[in-house]
Short mmCIF file of N, CA and C in Angstrom, two decimals:
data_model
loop_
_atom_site.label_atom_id
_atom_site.label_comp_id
_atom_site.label_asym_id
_atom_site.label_seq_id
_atom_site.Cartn_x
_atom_site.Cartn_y
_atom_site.Cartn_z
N UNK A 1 11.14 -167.18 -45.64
CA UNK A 1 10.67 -168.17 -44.69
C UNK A 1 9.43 -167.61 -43.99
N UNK A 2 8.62 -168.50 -43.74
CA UNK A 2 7.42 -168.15 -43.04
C UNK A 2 7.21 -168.80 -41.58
N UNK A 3 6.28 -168.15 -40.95
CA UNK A 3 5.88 -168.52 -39.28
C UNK A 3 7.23 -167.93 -38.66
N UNK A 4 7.44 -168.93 -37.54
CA UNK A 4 8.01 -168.49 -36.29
C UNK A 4 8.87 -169.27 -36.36
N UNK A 5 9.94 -169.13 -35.95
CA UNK A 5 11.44 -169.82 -35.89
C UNK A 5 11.86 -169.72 -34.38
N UNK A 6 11.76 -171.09 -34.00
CA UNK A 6 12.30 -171.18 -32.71
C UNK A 6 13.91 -170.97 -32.43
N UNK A 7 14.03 -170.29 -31.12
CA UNK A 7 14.97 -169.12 -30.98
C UNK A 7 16.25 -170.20 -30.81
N UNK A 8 17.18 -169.82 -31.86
CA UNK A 8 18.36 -170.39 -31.57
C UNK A 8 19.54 -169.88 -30.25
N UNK A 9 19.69 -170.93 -29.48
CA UNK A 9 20.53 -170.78 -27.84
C UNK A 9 21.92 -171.25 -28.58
N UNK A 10 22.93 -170.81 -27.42
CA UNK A 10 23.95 -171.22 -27.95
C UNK A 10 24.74 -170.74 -26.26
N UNK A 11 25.74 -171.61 -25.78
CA UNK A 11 26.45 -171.16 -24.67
C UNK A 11 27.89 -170.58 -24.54
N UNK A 12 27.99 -169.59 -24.19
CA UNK A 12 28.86 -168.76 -24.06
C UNK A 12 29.88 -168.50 -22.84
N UNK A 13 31.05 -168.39 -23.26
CA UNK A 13 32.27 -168.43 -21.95
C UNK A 13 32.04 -167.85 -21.02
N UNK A 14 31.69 -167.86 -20.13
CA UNK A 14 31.71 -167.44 -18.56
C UNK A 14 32.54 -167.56 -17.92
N UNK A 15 33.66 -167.87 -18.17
CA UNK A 15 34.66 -168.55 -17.03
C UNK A 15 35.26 -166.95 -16.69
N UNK A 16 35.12 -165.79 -16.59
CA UNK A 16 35.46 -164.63 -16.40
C UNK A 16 34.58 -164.35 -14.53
N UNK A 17 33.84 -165.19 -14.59
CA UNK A 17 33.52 -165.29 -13.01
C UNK A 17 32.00 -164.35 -12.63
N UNK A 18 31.19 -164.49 -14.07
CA UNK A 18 30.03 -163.85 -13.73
C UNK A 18 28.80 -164.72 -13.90
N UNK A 19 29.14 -165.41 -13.22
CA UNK A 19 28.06 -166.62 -12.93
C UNK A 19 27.19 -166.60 -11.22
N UNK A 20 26.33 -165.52 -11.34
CA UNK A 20 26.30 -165.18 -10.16
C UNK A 20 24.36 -164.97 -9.95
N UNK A 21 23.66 -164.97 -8.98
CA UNK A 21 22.64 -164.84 -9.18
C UNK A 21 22.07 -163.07 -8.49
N UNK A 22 21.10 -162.80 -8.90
CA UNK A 22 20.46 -161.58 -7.92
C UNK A 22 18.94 -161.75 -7.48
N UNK A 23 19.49 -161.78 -6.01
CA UNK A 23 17.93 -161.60 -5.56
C UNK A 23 17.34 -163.29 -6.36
N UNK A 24 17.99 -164.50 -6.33
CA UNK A 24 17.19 -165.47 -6.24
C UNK A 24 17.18 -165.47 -8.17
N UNK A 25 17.31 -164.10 -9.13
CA UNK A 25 17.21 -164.49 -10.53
C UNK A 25 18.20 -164.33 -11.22
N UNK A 26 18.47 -164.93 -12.84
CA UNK A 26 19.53 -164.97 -12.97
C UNK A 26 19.99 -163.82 -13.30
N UNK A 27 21.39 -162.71 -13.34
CA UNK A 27 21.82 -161.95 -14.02
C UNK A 27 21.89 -161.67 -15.58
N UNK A 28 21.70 -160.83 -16.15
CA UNK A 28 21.72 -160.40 -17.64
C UNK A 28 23.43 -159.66 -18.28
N UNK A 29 23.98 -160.44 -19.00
CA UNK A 29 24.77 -160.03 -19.52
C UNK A 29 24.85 -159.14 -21.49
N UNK A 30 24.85 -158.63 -21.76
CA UNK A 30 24.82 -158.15 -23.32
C UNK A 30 26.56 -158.66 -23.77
N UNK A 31 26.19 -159.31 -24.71
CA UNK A 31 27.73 -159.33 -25.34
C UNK A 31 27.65 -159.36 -26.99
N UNK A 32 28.87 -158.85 -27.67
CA UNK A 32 28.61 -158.35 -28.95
C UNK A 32 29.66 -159.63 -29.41
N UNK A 33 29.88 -159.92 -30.66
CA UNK A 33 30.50 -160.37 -31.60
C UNK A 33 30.47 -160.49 -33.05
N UNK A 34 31.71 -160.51 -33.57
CA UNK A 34 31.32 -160.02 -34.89
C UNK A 34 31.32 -161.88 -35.48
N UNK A 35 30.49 -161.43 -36.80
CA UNK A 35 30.35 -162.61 -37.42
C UNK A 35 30.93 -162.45 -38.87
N UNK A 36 30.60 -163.20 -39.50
CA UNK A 36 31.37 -163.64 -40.62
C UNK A 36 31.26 -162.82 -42.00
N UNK A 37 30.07 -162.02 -41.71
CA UNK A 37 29.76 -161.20 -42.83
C UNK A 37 29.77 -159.61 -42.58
N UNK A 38 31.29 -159.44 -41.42
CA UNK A 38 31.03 -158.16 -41.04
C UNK A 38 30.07 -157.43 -40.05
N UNK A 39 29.35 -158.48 -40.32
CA UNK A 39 28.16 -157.58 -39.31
C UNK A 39 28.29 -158.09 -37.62
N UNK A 40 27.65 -157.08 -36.87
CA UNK A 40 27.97 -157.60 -35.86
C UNK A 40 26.76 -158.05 -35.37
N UNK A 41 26.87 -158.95 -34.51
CA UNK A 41 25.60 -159.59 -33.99
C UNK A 41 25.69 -159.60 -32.18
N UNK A 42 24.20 -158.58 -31.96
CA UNK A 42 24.41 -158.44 -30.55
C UNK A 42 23.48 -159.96 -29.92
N UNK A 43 24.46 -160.56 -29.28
CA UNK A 43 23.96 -161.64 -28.34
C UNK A 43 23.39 -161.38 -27.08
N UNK A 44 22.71 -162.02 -26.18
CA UNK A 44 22.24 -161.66 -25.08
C UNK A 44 22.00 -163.17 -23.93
N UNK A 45 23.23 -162.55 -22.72
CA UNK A 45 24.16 -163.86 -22.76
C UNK A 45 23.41 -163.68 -21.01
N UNK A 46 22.75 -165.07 -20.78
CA UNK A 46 22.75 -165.49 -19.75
C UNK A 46 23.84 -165.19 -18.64
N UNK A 47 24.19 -164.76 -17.57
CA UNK A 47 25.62 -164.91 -17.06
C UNK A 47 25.75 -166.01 -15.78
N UNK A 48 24.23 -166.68 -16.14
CA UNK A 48 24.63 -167.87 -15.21
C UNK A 48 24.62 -168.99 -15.14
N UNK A 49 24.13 -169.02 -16.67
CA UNK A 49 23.86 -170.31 -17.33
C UNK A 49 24.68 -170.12 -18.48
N UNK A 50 24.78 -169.20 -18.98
CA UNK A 50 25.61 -168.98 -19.94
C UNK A 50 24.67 -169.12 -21.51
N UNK A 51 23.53 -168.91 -21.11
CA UNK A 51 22.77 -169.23 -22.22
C UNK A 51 22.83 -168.02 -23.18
N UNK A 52 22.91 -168.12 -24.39
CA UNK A 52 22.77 -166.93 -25.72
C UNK A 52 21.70 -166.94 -25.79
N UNK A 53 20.90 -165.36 -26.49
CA UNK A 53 19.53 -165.80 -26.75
C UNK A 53 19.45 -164.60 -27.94
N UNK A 54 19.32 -164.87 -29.09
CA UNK A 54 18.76 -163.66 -30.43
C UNK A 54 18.32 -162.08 -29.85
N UNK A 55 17.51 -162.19 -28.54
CA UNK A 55 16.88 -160.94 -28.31
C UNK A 55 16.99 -160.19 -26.82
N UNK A 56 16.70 -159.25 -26.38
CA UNK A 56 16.77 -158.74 -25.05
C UNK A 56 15.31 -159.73 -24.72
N UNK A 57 14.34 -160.00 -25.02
CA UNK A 57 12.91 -160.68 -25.08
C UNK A 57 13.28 -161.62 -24.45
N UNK A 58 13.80 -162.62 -25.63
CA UNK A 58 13.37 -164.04 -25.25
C UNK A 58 14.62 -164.36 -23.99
N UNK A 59 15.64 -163.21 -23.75
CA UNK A 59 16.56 -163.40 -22.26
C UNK A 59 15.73 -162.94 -21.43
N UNK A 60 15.12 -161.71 -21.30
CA UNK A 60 14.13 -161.77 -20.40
C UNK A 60 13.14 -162.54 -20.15
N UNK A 61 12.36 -163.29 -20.77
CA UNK A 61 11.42 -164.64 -20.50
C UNK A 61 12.54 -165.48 -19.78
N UNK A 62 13.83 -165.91 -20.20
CA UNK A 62 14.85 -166.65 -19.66
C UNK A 62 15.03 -166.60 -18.44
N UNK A 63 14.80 -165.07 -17.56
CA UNK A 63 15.34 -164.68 -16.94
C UNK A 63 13.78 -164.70 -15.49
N UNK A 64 12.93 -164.79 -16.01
CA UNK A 64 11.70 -164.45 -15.46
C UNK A 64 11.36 -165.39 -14.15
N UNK A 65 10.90 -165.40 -13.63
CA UNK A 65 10.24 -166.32 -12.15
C UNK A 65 9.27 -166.82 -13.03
N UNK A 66 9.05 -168.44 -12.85
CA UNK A 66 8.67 -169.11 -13.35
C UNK A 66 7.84 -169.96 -12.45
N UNK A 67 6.00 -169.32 -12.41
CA UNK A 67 5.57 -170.04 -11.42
C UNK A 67 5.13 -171.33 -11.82
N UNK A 68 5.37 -171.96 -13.09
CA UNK A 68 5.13 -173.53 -13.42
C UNK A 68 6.08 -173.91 -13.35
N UNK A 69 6.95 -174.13 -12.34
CA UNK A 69 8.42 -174.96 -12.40
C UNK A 69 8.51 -175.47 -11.30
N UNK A 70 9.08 -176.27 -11.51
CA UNK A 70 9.60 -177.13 -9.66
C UNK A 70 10.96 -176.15 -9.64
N UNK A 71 10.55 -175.80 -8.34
CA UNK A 71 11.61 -175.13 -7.45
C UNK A 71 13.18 -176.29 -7.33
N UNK A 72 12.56 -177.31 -7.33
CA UNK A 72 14.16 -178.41 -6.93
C UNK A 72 14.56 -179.04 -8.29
N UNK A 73 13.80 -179.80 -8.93
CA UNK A 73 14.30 -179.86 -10.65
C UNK A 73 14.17 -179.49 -11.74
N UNK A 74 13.65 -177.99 -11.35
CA UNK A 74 13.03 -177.34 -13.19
C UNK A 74 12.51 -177.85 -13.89
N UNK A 75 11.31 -178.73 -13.57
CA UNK A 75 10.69 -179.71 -14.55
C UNK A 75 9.36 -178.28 -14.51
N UNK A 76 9.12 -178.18 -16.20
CA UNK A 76 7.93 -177.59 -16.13
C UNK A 76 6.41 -178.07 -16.35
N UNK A 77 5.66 -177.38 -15.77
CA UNK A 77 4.05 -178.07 -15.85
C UNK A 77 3.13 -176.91 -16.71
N UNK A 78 1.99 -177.11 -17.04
CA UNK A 78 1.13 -176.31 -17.67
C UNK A 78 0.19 -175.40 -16.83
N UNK A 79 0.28 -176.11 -15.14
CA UNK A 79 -0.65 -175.18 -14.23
C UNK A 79 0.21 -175.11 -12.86
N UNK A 80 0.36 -173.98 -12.14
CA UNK A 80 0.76 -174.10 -10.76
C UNK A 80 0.50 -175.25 -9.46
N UNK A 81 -1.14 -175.86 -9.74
CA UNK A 81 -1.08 -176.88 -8.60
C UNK A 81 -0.39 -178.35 -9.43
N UNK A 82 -0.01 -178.13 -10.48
CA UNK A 82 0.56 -179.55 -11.04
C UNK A 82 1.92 -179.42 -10.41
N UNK A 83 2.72 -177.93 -10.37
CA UNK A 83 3.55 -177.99 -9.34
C UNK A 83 3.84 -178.33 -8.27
N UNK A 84 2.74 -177.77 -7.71
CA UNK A 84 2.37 -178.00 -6.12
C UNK A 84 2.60 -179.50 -6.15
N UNK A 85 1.55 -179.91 -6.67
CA UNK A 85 1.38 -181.68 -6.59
C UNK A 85 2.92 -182.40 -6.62
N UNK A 86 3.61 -181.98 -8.09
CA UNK A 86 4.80 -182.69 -8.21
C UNK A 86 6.07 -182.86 -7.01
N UNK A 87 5.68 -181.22 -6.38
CA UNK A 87 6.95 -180.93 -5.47
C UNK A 87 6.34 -181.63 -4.07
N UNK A 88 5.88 -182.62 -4.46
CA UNK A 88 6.00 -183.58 -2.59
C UNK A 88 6.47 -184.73 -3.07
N UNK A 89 6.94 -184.57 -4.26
CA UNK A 89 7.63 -185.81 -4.82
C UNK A 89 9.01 -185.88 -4.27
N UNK A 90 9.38 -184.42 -4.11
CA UNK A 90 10.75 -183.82 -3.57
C UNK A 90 10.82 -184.09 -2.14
N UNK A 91 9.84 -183.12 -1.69
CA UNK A 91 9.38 -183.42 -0.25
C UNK A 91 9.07 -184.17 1.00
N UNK A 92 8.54 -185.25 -0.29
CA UNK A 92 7.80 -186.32 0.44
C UNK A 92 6.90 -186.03 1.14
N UNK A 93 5.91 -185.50 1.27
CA UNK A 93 4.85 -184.39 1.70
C UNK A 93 3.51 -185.54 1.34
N UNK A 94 2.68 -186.09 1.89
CA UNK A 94 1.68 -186.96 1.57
C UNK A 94 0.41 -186.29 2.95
N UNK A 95 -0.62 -185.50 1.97
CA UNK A 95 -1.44 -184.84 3.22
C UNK A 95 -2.65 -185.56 2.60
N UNK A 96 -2.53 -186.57 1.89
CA UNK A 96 -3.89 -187.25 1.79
C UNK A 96 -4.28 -188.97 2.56
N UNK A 97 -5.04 -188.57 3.46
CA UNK A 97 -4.69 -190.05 4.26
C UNK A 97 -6.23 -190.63 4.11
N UNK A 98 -6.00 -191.80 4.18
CA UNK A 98 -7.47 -192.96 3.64
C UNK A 98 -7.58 -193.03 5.44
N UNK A 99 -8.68 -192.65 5.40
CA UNK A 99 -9.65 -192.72 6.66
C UNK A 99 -9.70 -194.36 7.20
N UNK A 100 -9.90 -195.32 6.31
CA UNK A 100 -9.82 -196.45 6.51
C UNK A 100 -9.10 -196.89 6.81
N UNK A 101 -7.48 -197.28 6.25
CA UNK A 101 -6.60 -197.92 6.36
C UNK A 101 -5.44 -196.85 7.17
N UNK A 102 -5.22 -195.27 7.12
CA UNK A 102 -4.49 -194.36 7.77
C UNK A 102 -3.13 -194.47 6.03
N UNK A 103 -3.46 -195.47 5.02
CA UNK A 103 -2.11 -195.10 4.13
C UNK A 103 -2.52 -193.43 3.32
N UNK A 104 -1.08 -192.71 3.61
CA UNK A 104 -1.04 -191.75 2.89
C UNK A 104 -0.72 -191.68 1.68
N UNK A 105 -1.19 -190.37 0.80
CA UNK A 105 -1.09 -190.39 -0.40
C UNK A 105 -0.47 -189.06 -0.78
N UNK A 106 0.15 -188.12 -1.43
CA UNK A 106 0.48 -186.87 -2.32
C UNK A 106 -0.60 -186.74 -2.94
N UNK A 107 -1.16 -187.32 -3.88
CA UNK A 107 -2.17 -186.63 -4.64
C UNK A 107 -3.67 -187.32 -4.30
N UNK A 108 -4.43 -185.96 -4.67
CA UNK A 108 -5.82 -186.37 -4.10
C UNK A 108 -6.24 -187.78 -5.07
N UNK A 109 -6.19 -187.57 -6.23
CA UNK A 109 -6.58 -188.71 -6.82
C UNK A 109 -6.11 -190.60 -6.63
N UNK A 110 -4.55 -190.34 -6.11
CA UNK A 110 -4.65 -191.50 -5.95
C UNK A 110 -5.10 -192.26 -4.65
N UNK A 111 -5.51 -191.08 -3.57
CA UNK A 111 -6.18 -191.60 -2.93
C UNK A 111 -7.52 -191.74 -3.11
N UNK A 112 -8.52 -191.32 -3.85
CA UNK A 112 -9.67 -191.55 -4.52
C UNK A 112 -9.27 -193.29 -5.27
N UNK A 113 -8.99 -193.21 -5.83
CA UNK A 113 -8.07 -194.73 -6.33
C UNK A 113 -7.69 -195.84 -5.34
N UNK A 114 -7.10 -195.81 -4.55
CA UNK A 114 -6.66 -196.46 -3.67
C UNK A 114 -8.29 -196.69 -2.59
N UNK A 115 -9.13 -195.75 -2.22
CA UNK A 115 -10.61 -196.18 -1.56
C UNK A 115 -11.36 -196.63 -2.42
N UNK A 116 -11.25 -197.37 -3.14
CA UNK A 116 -11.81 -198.12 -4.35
C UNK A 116 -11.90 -199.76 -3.77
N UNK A 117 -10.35 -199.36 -3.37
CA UNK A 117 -9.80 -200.95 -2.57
C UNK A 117 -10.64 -201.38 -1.51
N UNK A 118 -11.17 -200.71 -0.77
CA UNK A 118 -12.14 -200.67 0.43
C UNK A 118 -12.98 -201.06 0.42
N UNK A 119 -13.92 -201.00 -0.85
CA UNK A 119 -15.28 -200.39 -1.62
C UNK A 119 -15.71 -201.79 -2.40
N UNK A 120 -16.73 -202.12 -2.37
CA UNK A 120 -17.37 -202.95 -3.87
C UNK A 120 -17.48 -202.53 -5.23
N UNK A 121 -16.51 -201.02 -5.40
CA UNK A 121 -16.41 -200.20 -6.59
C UNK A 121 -15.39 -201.00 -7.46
N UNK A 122 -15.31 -201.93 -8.49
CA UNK A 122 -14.24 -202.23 -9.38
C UNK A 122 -14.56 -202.47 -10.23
N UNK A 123 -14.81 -200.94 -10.92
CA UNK A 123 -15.37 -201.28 -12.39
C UNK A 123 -14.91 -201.85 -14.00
N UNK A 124 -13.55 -202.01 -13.92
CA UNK A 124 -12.63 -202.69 -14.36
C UNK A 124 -12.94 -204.14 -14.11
N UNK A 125 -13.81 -204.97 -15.83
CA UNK A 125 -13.65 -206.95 -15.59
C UNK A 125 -13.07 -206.97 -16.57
N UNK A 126 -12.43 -208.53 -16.05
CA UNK A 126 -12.28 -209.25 -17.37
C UNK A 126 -13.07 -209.78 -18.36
N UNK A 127 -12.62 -210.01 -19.50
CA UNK A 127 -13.70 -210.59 -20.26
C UNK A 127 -13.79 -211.88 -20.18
N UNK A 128 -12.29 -212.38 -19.80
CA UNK A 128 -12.26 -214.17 -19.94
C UNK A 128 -12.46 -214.98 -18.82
N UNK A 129 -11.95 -214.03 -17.69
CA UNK A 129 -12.55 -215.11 -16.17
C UNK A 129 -13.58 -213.95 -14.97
N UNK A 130 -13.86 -213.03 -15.95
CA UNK A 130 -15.30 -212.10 -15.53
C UNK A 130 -14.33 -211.51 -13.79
N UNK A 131 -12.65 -211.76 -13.71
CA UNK A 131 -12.27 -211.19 -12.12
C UNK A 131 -12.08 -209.67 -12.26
N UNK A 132 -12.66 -209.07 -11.52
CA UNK A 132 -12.76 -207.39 -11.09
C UNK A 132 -11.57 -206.42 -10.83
N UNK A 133 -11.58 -205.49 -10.90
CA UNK A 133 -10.43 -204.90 -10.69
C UNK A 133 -10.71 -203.14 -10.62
N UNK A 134 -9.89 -202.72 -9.33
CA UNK A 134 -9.95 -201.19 -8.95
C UNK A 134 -9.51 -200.22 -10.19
N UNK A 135 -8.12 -200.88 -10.81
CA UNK A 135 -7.28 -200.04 -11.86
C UNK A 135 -7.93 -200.40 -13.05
N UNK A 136 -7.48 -199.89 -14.38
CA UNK A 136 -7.82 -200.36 -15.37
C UNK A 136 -6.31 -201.05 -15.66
N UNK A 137 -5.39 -200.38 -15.26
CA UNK A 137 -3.75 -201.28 -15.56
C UNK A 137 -3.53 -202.33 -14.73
N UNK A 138 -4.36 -202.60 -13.82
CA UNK A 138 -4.55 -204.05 -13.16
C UNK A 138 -4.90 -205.01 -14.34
N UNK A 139 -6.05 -204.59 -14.55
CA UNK A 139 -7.06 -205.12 -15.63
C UNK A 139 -6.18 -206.01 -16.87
N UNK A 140 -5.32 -204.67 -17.16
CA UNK A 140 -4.50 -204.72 -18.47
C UNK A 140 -3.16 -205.68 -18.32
N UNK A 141 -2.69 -205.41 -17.28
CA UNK A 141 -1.39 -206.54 -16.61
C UNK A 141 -2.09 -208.40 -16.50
N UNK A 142 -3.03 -208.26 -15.87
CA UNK A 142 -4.15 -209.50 -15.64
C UNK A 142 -4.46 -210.01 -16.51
N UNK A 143 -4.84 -209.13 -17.89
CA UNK A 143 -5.26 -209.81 -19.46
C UNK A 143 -4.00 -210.60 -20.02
N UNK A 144 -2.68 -210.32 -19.48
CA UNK A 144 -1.83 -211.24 -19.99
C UNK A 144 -1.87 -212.64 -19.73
N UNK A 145 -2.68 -212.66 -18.59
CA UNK A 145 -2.39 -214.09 -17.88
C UNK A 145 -3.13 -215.15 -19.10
N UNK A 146 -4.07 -214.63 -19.51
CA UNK A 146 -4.94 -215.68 -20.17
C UNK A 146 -4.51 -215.84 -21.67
N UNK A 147 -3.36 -215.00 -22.25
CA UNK A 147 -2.82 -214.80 -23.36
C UNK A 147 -1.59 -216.41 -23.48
N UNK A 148 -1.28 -216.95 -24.28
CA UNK A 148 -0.31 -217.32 -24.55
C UNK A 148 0.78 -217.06 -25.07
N UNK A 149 1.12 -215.78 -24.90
CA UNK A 149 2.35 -215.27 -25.05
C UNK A 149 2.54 -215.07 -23.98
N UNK A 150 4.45 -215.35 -23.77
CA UNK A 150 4.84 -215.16 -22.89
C UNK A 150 6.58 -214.86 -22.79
N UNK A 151 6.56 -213.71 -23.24
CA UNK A 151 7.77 -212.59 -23.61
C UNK A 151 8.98 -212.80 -22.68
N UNK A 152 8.76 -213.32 -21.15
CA UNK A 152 10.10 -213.02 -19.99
C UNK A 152 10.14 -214.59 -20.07
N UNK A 153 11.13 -214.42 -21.07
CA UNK A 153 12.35 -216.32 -20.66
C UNK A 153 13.30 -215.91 -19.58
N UNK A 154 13.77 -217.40 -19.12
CA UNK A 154 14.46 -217.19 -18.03
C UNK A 154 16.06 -217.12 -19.29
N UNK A 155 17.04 -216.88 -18.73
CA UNK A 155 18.34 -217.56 -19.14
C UNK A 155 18.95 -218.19 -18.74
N UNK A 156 18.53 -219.29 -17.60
CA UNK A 156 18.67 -220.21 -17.07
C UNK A 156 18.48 -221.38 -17.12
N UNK A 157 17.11 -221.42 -17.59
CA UNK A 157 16.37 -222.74 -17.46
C UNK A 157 15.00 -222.22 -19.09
N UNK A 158 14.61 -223.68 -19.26
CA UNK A 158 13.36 -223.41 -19.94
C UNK A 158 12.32 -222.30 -19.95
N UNK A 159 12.03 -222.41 -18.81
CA UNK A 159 10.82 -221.56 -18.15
C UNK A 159 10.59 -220.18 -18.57
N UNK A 160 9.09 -219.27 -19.28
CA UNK A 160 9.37 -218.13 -19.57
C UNK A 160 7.78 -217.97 -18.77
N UNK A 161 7.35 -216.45 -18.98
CA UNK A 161 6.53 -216.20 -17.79
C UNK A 161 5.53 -214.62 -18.68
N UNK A 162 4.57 -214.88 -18.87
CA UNK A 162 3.54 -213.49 -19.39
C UNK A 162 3.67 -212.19 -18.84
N UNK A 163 4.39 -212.45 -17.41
CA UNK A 163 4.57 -210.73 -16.74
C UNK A 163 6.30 -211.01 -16.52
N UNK A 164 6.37 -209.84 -16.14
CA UNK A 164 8.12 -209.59 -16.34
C UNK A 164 8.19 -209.67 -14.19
N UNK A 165 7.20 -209.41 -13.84
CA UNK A 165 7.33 -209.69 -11.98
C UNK A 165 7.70 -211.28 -11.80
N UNK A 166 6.92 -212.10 -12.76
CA UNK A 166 6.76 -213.47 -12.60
C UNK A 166 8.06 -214.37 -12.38
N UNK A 167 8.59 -213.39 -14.00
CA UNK A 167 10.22 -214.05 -14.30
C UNK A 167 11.41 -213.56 -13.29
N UNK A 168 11.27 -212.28 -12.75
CA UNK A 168 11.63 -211.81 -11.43
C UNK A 168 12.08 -212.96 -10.26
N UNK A 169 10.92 -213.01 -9.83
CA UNK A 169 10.39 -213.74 -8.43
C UNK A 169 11.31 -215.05 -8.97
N UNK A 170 10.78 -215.98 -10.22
CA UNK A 170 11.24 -216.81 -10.57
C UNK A 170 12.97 -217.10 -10.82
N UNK A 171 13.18 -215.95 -10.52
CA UNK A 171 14.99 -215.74 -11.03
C UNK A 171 15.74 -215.97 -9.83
N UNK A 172 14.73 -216.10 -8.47
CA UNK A 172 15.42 -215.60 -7.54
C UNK A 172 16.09 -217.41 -6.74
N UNK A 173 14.97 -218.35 -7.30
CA UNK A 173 15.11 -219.38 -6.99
C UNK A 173 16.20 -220.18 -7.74
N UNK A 174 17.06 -219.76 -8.75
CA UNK A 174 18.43 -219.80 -9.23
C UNK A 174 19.18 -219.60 -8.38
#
């Protein structure tokens, strides 16, 4: 076989009560077992996750402080401020405020986005009734209107509707 073979995990009994952390990381357990062909195969066993891992390596990467991770759901990112950014999602942390209106935002960009609204900036038209728009997914939601398709039937009545908000709103008068 050629290249790289992604590392086969596998979870292992813990219920012996070493599910414990140090200092904030997880503990390292070594455990041996024999396999089927005599040989023995040394595993390398998470003890707090219980995770197996082929090598002392790839448990130590396992085991490592992980500064692309959200601290509250282990979701990983490719750069530290994508962290930053994500974790006021947790937080609720919004330090970007529109001078104009006082609405706050989490990320710088969508408040760049949102002062658009303010602005004679909407570079987003239509093609069919030439109306403007801040988003381009405005734009793209809006192009349905002029389409004759129209995907949200009620199950009530005749009536079906090009946006799925439409058939919503419309459901409510049932």
């Amino acid at each position: 076989m050629t290249g790289f073979r992604r590392a086969q995990t596998r979870r292992a009994d813990v219920s012996d009560g070493h599910r414990n952390a140090v200092n904030g990381r997880h503990q390292q357990q070594s455990a041996t077992d024999g396999g089927d062909d005599g040989e023995c195969a040394r595993d390398h066993v998470c003890s707090r996750c219980a995770t197996s891992f082929p090598t002392e390596r790839f448990l130590a990467q396992h085991l490592a402080p992980d500064r692309k991770r959200c601290r509250v759901c282990c979701k990983r990112f490719r750069n530290t401020s994508n962290v930053v950014s994500h974790e006021r999602v947790h937080t609720g942390e919004k330090p970007y405020a529109c001078p104009v209106c006082r609405k706050a935002f989490a990320q710088m960009g969508n408040l760049r986005t949102h002062q658009r609204s303010h602005a004679s900036d909407r570079p987003y038209a239509c093609d069919v009734c030439h109306r403007r728009f801040v988003q381009k997914g405005n734009l793209t939601k809006h192009s349905s209107t002029h389409s004759r398709d129209k995907p949200y039937a009620c199950d009530v009545c005749p009536k079906s509707y090009c946006q799925r908000y439409q058939l919503v709103r419309h459901q409510l008068k049932h």
